[in-house]
PDB file of C-alpha atoms in Angstrom:
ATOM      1  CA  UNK A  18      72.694 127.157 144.873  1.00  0.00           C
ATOM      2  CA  UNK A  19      74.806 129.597 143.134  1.00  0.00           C
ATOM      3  CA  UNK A  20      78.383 128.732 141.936  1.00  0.00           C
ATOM      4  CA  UNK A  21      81.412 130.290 144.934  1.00  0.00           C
ATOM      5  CA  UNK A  22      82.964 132.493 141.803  1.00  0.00           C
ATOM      6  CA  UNK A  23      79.155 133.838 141.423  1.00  0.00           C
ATOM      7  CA  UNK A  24      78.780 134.471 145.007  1.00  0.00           C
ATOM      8  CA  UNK A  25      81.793 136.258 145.195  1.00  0.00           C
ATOM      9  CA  UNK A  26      81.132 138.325 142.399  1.00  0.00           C
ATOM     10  CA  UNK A  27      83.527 137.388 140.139  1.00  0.00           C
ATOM     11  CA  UNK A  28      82.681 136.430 135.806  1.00  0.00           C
ATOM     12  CA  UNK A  29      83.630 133.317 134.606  1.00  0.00           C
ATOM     13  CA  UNK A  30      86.635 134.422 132.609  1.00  0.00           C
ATOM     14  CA  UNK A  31      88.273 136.591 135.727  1.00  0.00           C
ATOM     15  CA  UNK A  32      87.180 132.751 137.863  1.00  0.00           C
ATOM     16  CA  UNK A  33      89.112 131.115 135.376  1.00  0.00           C
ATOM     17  CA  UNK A  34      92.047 133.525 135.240  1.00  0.00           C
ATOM     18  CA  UNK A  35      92.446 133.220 138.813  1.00  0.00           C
ATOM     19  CA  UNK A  36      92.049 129.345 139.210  1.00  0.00           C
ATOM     20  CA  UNK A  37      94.844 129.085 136.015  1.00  0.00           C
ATOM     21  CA  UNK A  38      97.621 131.912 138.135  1.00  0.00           C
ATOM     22  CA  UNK A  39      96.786 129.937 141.202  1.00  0.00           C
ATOM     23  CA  UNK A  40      97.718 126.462 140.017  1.00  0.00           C
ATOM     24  CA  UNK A  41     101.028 127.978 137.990  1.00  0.00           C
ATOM     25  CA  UNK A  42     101.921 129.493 141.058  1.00  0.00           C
ATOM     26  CA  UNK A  43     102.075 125.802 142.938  1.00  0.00           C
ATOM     27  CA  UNK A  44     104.293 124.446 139.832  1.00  0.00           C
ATOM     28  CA  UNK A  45     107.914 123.475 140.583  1.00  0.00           C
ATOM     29  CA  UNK A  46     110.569 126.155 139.097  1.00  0.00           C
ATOM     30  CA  UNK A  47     111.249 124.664 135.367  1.00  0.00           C
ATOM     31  CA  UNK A  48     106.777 123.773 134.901  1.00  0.00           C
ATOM     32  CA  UNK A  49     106.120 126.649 136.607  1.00  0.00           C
ATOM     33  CA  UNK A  50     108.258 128.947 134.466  1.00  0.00           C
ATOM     34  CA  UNK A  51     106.997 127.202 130.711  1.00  0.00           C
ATOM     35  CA  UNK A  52     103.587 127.397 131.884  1.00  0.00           C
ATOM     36  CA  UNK A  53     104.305 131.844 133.044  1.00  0.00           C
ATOM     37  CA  UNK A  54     105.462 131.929 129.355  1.00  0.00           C
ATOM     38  CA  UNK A  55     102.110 130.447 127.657  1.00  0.00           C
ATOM     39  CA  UNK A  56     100.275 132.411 129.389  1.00  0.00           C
ATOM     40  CA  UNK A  57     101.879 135.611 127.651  1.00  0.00           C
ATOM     41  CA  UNK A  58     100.147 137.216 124.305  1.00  0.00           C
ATOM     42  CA  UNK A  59     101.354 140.028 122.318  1.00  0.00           C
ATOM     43  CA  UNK A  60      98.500 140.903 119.983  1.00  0.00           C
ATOM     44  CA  UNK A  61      99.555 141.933 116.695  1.00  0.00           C
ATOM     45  CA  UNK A  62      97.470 144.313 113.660  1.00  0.00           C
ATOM     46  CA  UNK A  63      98.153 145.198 110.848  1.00  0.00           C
ATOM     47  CA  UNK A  64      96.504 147.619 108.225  1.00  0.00           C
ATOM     48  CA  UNK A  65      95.290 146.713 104.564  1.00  0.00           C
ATOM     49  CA  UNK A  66      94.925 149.425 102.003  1.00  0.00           C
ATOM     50  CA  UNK A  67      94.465 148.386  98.452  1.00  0.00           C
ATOM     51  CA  UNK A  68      94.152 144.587  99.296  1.00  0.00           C
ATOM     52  CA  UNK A  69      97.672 145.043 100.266  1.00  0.00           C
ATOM     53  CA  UNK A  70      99.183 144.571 104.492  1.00  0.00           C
ATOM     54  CA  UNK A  71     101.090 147.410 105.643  1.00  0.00           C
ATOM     55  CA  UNK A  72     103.752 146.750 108.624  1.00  0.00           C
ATOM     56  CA  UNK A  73     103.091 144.100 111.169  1.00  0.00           C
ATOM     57  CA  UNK A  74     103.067 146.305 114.308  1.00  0.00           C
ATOM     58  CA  UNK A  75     102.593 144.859 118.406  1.00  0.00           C
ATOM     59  CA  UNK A  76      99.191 146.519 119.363  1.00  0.00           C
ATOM     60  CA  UNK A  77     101.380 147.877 122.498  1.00  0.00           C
ATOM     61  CA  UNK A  78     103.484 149.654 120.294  1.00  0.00           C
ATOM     62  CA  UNK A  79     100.210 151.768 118.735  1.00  0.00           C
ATOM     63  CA  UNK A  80      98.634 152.527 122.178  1.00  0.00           C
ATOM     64  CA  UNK A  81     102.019 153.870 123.481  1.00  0.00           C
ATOM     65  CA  UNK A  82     102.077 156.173 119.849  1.00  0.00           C
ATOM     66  CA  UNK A  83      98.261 157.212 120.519  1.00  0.00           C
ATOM     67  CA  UNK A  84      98.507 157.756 124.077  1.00  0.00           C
ATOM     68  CA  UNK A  85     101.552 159.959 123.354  1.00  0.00           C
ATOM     69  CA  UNK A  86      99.656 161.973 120.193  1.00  0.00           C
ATOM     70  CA  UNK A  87      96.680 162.403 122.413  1.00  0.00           C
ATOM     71  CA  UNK A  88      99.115 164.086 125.318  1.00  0.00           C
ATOM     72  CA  UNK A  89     100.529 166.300 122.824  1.00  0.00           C
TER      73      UNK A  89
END
């Protein structure tokens, strides 16, 4: 017998993710909130040249930059 998130077509990770919204969504206001906020990641790169690290930049903030270099 197949697992229900199988069945249903789903992966394990997109199972998970949807199990994890579901149960912060039943959370009282003030759990419900903390928990919205852990579940927030801002990934963050910077480049090395030389063995030395340029600028911390929000990965955002360079798609927005190539997205709009790739439109002009």
């Amino acid at each position: 017998m197949a697992a229900a998130w199988k069945a249903a077509g789903l992966t394990y990770n997109r199972y998970l993710a949807v199990a994890a919204r579901a149960v912060r969504r039943s959370l009282k206001e003030g759990p419900r909130l903390a928990a919205e906020r852990r579940g927030q990641m801002e990934l963050r790169f910077a480049k090395w040249e030389n063995g030395k690290q340029g600028d911390v930049k929000p990965l955002s903030q360079a798609a927005q930059v190539i997205a709009q270099s790739e439109s002009k």
